[in-house]
C-alpha positions as a printed NumPy array, in Angstrom:
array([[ -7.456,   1.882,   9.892],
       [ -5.532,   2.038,   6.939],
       [ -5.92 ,   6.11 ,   4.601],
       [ -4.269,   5.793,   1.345],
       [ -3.342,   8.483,  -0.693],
       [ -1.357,  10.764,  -2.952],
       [  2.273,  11.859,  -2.503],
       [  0.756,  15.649,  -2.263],
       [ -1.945,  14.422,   0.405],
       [  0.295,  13.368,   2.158],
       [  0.271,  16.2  ,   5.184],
       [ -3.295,  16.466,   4.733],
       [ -4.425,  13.289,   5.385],
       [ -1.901,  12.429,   7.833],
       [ -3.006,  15.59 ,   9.902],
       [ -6.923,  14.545,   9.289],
       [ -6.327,  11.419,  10.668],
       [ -4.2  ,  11.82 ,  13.435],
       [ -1.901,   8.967,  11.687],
       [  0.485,   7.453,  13.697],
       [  2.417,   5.506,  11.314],
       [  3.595,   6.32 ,   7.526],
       [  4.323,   4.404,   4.23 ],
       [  6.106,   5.958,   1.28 ],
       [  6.768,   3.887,  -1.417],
       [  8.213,   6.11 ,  -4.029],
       [ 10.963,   6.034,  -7.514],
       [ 14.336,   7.228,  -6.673],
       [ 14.837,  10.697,  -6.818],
       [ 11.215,  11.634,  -5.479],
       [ 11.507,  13.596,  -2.396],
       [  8.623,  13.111,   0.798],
       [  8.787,  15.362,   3.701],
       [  7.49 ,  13.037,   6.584],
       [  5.175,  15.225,   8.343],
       [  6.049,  16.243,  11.669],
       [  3.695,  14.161,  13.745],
       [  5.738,  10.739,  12.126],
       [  8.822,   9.786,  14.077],
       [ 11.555,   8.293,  12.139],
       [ 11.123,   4.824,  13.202],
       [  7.365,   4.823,  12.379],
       [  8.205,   5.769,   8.435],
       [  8.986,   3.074,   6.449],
       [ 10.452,   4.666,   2.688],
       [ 10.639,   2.167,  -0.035],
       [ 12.263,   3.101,  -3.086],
       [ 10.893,   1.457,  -6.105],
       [  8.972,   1.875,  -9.659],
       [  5.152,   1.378, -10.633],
       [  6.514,  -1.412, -13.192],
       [  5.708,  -4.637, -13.158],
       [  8.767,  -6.475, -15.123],
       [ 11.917,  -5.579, -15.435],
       [ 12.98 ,  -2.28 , -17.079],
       [ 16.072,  -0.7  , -17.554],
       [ 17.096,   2.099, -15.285],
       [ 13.92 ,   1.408, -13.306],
       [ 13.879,   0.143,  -9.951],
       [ 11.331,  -3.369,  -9.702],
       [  9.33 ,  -3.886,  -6.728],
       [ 10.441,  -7.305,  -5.158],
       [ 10.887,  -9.64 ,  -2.441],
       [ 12.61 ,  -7.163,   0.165],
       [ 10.13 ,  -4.392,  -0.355],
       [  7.521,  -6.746,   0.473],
       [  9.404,  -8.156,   3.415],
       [  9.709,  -4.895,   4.495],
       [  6.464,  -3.869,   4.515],
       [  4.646,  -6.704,   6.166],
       [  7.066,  -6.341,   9.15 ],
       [  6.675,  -2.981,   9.336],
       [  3.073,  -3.21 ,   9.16 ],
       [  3.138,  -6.673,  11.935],
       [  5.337,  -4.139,  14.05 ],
       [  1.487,  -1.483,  13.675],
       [  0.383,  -1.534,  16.983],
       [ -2.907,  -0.392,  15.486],
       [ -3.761,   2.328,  18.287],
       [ -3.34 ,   5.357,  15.48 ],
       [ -4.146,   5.395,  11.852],
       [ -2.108,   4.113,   9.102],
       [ -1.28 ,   6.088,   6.384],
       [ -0.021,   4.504,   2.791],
       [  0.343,   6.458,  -0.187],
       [  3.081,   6.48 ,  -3.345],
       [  3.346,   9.093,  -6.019],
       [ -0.219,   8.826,  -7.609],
       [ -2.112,   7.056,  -4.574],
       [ -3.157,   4.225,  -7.306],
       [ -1.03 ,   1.29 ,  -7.868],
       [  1.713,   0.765,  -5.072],
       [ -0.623,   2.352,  -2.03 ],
       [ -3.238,   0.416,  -3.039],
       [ -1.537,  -2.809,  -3.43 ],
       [  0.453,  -2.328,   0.   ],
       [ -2.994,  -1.481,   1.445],
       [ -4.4  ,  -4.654,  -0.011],
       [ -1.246,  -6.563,   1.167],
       [ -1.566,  -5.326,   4.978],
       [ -4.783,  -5.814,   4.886],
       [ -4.33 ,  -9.389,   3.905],
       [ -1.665, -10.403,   6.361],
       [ -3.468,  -8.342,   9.123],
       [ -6.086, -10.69 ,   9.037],
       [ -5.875, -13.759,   8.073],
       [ -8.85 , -14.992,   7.527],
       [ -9.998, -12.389,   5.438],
       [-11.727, -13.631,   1.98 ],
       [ -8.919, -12.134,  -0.795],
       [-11.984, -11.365,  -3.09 ],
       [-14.017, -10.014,  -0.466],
       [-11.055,  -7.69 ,   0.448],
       [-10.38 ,  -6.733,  -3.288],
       [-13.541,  -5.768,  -3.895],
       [-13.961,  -3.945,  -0.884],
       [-11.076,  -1.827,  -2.601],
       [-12.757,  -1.457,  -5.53 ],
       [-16.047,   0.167,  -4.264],
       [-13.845,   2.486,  -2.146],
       [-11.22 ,   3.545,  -4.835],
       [-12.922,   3.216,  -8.387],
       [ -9.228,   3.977,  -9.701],
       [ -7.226,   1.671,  -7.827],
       [ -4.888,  -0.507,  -9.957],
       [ -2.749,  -2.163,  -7.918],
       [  0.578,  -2.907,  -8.946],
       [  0.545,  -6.522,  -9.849],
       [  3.881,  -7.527,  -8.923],
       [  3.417,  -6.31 ,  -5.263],
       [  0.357,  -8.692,  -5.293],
       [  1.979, -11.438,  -6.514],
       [  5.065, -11.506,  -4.083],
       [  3.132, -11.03 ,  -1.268],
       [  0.671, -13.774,  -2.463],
       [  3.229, -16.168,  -2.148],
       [  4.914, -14.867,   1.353],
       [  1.53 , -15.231,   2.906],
       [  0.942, -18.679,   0.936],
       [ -2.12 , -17.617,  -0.544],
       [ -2.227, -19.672,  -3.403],
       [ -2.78 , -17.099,  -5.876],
       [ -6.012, -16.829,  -4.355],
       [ -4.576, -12.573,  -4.07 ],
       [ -3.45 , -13.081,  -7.783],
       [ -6.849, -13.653,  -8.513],
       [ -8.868, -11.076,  -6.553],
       [ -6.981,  -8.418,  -7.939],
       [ -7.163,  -9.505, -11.514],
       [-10.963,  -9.882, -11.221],
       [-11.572,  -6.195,  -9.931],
       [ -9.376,  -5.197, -13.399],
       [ -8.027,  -1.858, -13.842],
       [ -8.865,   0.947, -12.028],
       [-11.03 ,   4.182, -14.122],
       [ -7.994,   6.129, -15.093],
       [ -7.102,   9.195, -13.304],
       [ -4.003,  11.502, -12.855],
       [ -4.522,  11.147,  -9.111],
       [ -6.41 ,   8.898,  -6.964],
       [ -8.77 ,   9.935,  -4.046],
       [ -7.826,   9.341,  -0.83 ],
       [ -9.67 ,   6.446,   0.869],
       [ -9.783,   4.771,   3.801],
       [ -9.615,   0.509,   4.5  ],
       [-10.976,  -0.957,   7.466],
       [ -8.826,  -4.139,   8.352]])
């Protein structure tokens, strides 16, 4: 099971679930306290913006922090929840969500999946560069592009509720 959420419920959901395993993906300069229960080696901590082109000072999601995350989410031996979440628990948690999701199973329908999303987080918006990188790692034909753009933008929010995605 994969719980995404917010930066500050992070402890909270982590505790609820009995999470195992943890991914931050944060902007530079935004601190996380992994919560006690998390060994180092099962936090994965990417540092990157919610942009999707290039800006400036900003940090762009790419190719490595993809890489990164499907291995560390191939290395999920599954036994103990998941837990994703980035500052606003909206657009990089829910795209990494989607992602894992995606390369967790295979066979899994990409529309199927983002619509499953969409009915259980009415404001996800997930960042469309994440999509789009991992779309063509797991040589999915912009078939991901395509689900995501379909399900639109998320209802806008300061904060997204925590959720939970069944793989």
């Amino acid at each position: 099971m994969i719980h995404v959420c917010s930066l500050s419920k992070v402890e909270e959901t982590v505790t609820k679930t009995g999470a195992g395993r943890l991914l931050s993906l944060l902007a530079a300069g935004t601190e996380v306290m992994r919560p006690a229960s998390i060994t180092r080696e099962n936090h994965l901590h990417l540092v990157m913006h919610d942009i999707a082109v290039a800006q400036e000072g900003m940090t762009m999601p790419g190719e490595e922090h993809v890489l990164n995350l499907l291995d560390f989410a191939r290395q999920w031996d599954r036994s103990r929840p998941l837990v994703v979440h980035c500052y606003a628990g909206i657009s990089r948690s829910t795209a990494s969500a989607y992602i894992i999701a995606a390369a967790l199973a295979p066979k899994r329908d990409e529309a199927e999946l983002a619509e499953t999303l969409r009915r259980l987080s009415p404001t996800a918006t997930p960042n469309p560069r994440l999509i789009a990188i991992a779309d063509a790692l797991l040589d999915r034909r912009g078939r991901m592009i395509e689900a995501i753009q379909a399900i639109g933008r998320g209802a806008d929010a300061f904060e997204g509720t925590p959720f939970e995605l069944k793989i």
